[in-house]
PDB file of C-alpha atoms and ligand atoms in Angstrom:
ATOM      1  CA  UNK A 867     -34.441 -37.298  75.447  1.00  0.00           C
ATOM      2  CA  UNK A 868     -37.161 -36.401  77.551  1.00  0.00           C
ATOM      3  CA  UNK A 869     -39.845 -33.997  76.992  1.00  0.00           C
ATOM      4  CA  UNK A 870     -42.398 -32.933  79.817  1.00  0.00           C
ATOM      5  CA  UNK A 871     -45.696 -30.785  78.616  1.00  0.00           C
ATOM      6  CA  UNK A 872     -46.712 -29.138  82.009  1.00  0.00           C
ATOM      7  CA  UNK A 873     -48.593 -25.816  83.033  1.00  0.00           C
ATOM      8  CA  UNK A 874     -51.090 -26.073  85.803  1.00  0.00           C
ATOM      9  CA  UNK A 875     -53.547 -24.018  83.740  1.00  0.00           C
ATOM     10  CA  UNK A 876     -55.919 -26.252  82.387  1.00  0.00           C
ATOM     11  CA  UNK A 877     -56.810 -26.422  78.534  1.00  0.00           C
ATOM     12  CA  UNK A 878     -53.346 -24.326  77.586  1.00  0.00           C
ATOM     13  CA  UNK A 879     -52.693 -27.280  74.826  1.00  0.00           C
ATOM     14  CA  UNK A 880     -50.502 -29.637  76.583  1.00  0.00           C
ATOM     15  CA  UNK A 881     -52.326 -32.687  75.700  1.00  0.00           C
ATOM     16  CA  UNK A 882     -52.519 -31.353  71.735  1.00  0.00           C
ATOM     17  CA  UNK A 883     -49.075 -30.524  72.059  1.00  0.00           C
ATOM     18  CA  UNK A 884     -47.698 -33.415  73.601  1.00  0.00           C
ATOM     19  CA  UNK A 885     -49.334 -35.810  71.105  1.00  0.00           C
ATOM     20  CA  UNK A 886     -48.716 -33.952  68.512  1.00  0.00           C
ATOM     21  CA  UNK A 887     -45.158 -33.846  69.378  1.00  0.00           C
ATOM     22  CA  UNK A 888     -45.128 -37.595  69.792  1.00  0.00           C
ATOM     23  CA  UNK A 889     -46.690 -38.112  66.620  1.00  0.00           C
ATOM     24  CA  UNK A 890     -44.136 -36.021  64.106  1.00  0.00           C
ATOM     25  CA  UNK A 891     -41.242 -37.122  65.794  1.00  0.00           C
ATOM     26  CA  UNK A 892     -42.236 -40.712  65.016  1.00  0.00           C
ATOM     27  CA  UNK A 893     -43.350 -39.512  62.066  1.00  0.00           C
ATOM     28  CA  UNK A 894     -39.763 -38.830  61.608  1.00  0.00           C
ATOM     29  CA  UNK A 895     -38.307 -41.551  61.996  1.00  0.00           C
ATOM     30  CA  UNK A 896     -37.637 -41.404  65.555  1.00  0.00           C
ATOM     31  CA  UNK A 897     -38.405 -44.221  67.890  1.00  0.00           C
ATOM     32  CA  UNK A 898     -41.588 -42.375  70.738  1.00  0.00           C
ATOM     33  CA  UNK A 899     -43.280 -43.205  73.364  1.00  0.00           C
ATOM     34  CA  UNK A 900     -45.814 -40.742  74.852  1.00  0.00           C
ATOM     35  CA  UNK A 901     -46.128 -41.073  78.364  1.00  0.00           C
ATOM     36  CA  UNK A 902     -49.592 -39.855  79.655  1.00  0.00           C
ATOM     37  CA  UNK A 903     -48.787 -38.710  83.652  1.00  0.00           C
ATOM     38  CA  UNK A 904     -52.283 -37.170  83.524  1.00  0.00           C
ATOM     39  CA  UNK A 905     -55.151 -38.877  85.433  1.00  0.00           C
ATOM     40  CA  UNK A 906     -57.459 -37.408  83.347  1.00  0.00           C
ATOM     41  CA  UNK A 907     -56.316 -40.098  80.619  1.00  0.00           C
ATOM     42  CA  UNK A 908     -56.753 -37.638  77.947  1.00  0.00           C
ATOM     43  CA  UNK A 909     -54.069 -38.674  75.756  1.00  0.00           C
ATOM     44  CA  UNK A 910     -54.855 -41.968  76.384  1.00  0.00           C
ATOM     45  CA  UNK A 911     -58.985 -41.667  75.343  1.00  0.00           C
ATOM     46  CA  UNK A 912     -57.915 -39.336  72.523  1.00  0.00           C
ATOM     47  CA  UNK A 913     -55.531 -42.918  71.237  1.00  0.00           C
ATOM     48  CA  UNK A 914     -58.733 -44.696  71.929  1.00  0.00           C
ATOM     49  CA  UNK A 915     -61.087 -42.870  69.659  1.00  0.00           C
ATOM     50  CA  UNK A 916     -62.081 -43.811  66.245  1.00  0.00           C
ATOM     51  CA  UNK A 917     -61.443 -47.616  64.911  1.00  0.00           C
ATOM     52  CA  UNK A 918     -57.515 -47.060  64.318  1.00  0.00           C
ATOM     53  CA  UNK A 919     -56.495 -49.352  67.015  1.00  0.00           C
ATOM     54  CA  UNK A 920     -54.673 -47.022  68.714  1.00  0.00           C
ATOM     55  CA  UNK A 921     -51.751 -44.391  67.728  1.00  0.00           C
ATOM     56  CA  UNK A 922     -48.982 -45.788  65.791  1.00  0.00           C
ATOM     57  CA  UNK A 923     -46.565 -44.978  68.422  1.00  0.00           C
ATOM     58  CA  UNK A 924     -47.133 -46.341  72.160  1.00  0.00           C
ATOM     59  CA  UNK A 925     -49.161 -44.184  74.276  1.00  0.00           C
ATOM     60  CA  UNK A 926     -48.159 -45.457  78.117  1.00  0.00           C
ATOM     61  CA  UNK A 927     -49.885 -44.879  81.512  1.00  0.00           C
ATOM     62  CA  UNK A 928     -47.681 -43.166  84.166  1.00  0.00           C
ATOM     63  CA  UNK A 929     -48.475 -42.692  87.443  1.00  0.00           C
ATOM     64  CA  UNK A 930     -46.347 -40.195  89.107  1.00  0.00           C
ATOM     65  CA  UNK A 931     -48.175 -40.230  92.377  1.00  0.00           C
ATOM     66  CA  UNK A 932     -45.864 -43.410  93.266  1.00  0.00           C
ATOM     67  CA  UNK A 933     -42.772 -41.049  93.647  1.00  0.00           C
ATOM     68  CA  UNK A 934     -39.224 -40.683  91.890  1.00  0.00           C
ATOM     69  CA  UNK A 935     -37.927 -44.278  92.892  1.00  0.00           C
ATOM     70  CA  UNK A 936     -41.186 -46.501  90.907  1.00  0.00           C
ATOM     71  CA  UNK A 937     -41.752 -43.689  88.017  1.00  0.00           C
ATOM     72  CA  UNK A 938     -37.828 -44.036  87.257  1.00  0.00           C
ATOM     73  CA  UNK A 939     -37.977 -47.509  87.277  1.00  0.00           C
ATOM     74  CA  UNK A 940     -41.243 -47.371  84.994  1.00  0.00           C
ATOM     75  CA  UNK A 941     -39.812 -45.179  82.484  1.00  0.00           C
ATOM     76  CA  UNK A 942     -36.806 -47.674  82.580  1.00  0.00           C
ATOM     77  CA  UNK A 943     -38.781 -50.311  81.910  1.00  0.00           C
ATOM     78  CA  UNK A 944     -41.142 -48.997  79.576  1.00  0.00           C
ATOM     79  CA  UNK A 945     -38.941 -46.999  77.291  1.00  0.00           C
ATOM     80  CA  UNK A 946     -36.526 -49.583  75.377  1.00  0.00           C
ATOM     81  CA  UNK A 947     -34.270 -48.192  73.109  1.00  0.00           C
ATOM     82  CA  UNK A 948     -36.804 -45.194  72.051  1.00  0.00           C
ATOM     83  CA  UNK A 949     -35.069 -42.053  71.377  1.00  0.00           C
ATOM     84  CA  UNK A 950     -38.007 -39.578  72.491  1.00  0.00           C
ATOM     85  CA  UNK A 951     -39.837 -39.920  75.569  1.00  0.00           C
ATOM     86  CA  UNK A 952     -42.952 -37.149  75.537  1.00  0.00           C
ATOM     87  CA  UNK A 953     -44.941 -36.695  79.122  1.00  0.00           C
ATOM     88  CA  UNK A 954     -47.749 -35.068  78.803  1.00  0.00           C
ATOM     89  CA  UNK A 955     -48.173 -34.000  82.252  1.00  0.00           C
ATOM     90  CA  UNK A 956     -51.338 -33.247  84.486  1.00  0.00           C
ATOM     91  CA  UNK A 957     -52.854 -29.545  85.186  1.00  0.00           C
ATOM     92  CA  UNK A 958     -50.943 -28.756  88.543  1.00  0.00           C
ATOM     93  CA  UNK A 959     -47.645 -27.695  89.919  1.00  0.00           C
ATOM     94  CA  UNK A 960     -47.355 -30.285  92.807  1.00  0.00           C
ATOM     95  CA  UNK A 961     -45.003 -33.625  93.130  1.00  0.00           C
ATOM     96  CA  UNK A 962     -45.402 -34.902  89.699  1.00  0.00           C
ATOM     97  CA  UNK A 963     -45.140 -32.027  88.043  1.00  0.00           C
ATOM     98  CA  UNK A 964     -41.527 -31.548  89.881  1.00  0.00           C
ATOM     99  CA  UNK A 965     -40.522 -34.921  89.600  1.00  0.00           C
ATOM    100  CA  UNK A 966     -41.340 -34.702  85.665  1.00  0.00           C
ATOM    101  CA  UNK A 967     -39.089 -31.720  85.443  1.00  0.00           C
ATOM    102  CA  UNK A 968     -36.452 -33.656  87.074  1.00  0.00           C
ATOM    103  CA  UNK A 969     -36.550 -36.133  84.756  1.00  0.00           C
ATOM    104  CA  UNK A 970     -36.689 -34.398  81.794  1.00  0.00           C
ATOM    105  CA  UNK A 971     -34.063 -32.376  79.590  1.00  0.00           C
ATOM    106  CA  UNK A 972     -36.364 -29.990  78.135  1.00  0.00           C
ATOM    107  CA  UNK A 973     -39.986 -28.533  79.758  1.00  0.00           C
ATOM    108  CA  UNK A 974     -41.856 -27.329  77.182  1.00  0.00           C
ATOM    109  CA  UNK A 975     -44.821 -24.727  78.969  1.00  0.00           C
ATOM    110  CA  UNK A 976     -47.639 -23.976  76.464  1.00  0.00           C
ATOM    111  CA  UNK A 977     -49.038 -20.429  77.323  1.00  0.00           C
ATOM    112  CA  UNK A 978     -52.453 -18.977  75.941  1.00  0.00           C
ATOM    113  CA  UNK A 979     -52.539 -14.919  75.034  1.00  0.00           C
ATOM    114  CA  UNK A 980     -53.811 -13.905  78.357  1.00  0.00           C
ATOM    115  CA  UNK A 981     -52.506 -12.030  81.148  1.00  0.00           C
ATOM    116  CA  UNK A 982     -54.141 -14.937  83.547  1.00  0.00           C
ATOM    117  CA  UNK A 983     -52.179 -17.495  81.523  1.00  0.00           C
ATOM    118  CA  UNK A 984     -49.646 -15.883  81.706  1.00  0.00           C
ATOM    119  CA  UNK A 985     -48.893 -15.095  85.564  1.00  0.00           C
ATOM    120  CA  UNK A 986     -50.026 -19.358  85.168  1.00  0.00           C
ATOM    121  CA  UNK A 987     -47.090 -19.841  82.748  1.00  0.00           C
ATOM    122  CA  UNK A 988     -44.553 -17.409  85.329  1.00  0.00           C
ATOM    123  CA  UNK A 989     -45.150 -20.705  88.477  1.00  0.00           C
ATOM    124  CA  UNK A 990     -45.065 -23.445  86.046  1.00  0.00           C
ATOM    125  CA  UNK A 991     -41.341 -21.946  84.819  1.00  0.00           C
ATOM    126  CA  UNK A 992     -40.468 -21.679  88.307  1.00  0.00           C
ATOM    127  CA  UNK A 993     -41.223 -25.081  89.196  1.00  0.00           C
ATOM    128  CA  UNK A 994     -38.981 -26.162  86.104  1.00  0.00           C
ATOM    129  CA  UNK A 995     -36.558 -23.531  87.212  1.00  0.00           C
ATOM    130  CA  UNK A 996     -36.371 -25.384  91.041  1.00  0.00           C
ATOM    131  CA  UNK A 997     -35.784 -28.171  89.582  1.00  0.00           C
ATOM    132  CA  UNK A 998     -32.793 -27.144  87.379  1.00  0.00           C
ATOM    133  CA  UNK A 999     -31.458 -25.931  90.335  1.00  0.00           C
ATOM    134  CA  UNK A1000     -31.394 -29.278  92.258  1.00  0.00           C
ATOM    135  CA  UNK A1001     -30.011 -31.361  89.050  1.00  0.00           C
ATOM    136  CA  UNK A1002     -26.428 -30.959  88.278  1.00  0.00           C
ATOM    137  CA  UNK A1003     -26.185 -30.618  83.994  1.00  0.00           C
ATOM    138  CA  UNK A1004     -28.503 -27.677  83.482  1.00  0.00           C
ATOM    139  CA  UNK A1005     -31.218 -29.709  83.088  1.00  0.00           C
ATOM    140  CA  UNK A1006     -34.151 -29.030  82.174  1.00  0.00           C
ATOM    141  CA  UNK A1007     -34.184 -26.176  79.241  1.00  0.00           C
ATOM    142  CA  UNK A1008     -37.632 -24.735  79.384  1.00  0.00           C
ATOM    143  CA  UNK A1009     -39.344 -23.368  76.291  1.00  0.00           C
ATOM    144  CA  UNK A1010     -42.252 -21.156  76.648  1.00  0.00           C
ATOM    145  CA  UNK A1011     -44.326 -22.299  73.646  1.00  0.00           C
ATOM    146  CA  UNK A1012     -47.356 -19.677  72.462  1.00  0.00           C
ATOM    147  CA  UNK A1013     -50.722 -22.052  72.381  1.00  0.00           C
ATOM    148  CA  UNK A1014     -54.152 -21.821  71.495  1.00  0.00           C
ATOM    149  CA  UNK A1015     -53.076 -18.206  69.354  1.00  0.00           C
ATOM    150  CA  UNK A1016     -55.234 -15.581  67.383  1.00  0.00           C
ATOM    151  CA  UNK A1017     -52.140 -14.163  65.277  1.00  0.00           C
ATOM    152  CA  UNK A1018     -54.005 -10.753  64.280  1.00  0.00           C
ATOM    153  CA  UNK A1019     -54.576  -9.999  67.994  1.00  0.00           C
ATOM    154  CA  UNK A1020     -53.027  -7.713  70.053  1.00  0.00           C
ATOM    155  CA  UNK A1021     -52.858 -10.413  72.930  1.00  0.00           C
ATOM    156  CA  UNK A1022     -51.242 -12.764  70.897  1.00  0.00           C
ATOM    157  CA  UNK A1023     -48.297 -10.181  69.802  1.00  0.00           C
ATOM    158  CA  UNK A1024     -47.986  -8.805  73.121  1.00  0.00           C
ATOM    159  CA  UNK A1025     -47.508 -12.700  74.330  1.00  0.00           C
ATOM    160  CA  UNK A1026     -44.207 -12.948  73.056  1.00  0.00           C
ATOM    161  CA  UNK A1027     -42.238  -9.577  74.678  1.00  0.00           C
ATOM    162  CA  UNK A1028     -44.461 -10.975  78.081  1.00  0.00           C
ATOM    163  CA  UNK A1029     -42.563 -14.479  77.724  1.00  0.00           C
ATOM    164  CA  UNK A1030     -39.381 -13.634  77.329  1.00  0.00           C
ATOM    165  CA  UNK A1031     -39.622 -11.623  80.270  1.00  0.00           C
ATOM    166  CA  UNK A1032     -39.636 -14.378  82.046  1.00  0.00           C
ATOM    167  CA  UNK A1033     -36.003 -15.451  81.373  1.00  0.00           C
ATOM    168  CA  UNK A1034     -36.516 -18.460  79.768  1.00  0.00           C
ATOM    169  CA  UNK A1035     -36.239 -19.644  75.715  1.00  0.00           C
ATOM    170  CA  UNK A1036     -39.478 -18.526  74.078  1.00  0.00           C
ATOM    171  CA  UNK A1037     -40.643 -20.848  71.406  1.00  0.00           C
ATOM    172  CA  UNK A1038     -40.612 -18.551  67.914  1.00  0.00           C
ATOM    173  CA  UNK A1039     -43.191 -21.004  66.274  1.00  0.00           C
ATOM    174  CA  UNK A1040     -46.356 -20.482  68.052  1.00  0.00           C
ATOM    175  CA  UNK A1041     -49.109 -22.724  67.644  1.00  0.00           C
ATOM    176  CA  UNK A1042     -52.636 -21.210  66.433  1.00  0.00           C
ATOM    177  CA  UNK A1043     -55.872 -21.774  67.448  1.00  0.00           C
ATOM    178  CA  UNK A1044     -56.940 -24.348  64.653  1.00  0.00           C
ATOM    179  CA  UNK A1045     -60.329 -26.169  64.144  1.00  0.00           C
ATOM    180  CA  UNK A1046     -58.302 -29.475  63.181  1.00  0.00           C
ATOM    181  CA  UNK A1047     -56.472 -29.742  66.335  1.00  0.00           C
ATOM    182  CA  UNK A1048     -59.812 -30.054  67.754  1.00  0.00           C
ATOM    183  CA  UNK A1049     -61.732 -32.045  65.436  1.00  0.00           C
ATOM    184  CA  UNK A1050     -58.438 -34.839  64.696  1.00  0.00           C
ATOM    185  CA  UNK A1051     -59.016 -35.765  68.569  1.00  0.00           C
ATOM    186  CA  UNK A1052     -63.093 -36.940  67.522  1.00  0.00           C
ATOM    187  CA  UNK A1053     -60.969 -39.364  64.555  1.00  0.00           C
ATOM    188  CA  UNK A1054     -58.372 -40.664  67.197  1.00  0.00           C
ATOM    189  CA  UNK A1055     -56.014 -38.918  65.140  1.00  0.00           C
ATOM    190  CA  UNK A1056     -53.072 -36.772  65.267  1.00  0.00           C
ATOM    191  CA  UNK A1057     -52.548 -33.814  63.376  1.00  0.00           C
ATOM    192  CA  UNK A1058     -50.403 -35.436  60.543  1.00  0.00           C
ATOM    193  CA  UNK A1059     -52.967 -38.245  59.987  1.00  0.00           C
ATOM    194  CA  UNK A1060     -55.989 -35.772  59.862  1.00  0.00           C
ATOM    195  CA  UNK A1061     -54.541 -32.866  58.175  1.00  0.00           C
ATOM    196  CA  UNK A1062     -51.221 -33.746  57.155  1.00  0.00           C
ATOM    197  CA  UNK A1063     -51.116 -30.738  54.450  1.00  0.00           C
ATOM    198  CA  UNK A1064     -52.905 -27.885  57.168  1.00  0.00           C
ATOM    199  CA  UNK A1065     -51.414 -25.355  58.706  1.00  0.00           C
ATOM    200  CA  UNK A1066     -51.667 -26.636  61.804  1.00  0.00           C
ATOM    201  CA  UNK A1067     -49.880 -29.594  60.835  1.00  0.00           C
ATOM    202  CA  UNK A1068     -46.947 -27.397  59.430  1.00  0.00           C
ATOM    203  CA  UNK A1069     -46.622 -25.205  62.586  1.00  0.00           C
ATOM    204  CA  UNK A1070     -46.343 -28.620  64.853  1.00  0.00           C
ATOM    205  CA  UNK A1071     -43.858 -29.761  62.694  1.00  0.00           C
ATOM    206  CA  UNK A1072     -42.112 -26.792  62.926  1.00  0.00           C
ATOM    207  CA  UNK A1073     -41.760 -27.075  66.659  1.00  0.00           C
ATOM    208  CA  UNK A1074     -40.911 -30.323  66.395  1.00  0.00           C
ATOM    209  CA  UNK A1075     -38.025 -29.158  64.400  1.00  0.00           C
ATOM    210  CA  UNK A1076     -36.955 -26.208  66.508  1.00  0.00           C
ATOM    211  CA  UNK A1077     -36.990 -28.596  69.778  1.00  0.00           C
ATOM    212  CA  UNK A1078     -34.742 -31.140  67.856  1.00  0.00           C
ATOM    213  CA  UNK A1079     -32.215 -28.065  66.836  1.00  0.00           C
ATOM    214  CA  UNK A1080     -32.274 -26.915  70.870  1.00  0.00           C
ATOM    215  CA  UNK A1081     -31.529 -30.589  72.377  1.00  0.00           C
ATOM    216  CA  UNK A1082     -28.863 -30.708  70.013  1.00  0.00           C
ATOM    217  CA  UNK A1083     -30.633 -34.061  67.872  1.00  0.00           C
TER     218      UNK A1083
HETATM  219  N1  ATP B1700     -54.165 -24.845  68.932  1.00  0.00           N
HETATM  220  C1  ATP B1700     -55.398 -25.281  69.165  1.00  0.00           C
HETATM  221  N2  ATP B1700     -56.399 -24.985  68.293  1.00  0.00           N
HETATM  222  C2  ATP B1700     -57.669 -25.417  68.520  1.00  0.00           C
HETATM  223  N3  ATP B1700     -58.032 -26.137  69.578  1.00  0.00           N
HETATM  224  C3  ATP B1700     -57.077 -26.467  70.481  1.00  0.00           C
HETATM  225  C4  ATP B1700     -55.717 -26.066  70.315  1.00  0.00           C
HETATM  226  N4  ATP B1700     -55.011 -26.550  71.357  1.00  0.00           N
HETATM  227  C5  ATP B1700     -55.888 -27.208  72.130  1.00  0.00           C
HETATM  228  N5  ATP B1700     -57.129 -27.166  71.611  1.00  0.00           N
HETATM  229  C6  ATP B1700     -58.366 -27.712  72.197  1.00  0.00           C
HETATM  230  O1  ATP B1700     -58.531 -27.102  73.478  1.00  0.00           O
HETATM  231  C7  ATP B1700     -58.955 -28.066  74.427  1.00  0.00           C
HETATM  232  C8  ATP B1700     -57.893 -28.183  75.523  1.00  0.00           C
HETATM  233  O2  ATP B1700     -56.689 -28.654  74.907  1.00  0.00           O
HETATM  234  P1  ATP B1700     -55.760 -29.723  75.620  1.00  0.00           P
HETATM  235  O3  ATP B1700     -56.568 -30.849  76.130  1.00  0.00           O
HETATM  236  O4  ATP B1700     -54.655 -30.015  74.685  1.00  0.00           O
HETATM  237  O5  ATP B1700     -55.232 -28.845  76.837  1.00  0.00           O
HETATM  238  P2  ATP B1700     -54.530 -29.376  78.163  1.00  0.00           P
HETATM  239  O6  ATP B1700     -53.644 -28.275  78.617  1.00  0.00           O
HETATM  240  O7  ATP B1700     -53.923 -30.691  77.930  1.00  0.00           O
HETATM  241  O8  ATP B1700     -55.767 -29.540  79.148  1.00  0.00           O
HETATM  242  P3  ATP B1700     -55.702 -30.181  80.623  1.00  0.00           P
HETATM  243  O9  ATP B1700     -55.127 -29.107  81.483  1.00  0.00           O
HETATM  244  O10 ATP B1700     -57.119 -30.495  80.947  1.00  0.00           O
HETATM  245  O11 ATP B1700     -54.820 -31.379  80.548  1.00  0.00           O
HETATM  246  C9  ATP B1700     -59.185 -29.352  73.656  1.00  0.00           C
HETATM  247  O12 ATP B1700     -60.513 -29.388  73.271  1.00  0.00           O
HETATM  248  C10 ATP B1700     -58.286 -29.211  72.429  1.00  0.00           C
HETATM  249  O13 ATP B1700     -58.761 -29.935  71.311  1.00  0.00           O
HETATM  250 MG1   MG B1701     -54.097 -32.470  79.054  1.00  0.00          MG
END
């Protein structure tokens, strides 16, 4: 299965989500490779950080500038017999962020509480929504995932009735705005290494769940 992160708004929590993703579902038990299509190599420093060596799953560079033909045959190459392929995708809506969505079965869009992030979210399920349109199985499912929330806002509860007016599945775990997600990345950790008994950890894993129970895995 593959999973694409992507909203052209920058800082929404693709990179935290992605990784995080990556990390629970090998966590898991399931064989994941995190595919970092951003040039910003944030996904890739974040691995770097700290004296762990690394993530315990395989963080790869992918260059989706080189168009559909070389990124397919990368992902071929690179992927094995893994059973979750994450891309954590760069902060734009042009070729690679289509070509992602063609590839993948699920686009997962992470959308702050604000009205700006939210017109942001309305292109980036668009693009996803082209691209369904040009594959033939209904491919890719897009879920709308609340990031970076304040739950006792009134931003943050008007977020959801906003999402799901765009037509698509809206995540019903959100993920919070939480000082660990920020502070693991210093560590070169993920959530579950960091703060495997937070909150934060528990509403990743949640997600992680609910994406399992909509691919049908
Ligand atoms: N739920 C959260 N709680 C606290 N901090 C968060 C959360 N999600 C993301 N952050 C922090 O916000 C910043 C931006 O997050 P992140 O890098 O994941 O966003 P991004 O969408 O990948 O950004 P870019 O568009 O640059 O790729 C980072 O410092 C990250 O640690
Ligand atoms: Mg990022």
């Amino acid at each position: 299965m593959i999973i694409s992160v992507l909203n052209q708004k920058g800082g929404c929590g693709k990179t935290t989500i992605a990784v995080n993703l990556a990390a629970l579902w090998h966590d898991q038990g399931r064989q994941t490779l995190l595919m970092d299509a951003d040039p910003q190599r944030s996904a890739s420093r974040w691995a770097e950080q700290g004296n762990q060596g690394g993530f315990p799953f395989p963080v790869h560079s992918l260059d989706m500038t080189l168009g559909a033909r070389k990124v397919k045959a990368e992902i071929q190459a690179v992927v094995g017999g893994r059973e979750m392929v994450v891309i954590d995708c760069p902060p734009e809506l042009r070729e690679p962020a289509m070509l992602a969505s063609l590839l993948s079965d699920l686009v997962v869009v992470p959308v702050t509480p604000s009205p700006l992030d939210i017109w942001a979210a309305e292109a980036a399920t668009g693009l996803a929504q082209d691209a369904r349109e040009l594959n033939t199985q209904g491919r890719p499912r897009v879920l709308l995932v609340p990031s970076k929330t304040h739950p006792q806002t009134l931003l943050t509860r008007d977020l959801g009735k906003a999402l799901t007016a765009l037509g698509e599945e809206v995540s019903p775990v959100g993920i919070s705005q939480r000082v660990a997600l920020a502070e693991c990345v210093i560590q070169g950790q993920t959530i579950n290494q960091y703060a495997p008994n937070s909150p934060a950890c528990e509403e990743l894993t949640r997600l992680s769940h609910h994406i399992l129970t909509l691919l049908g895995g």
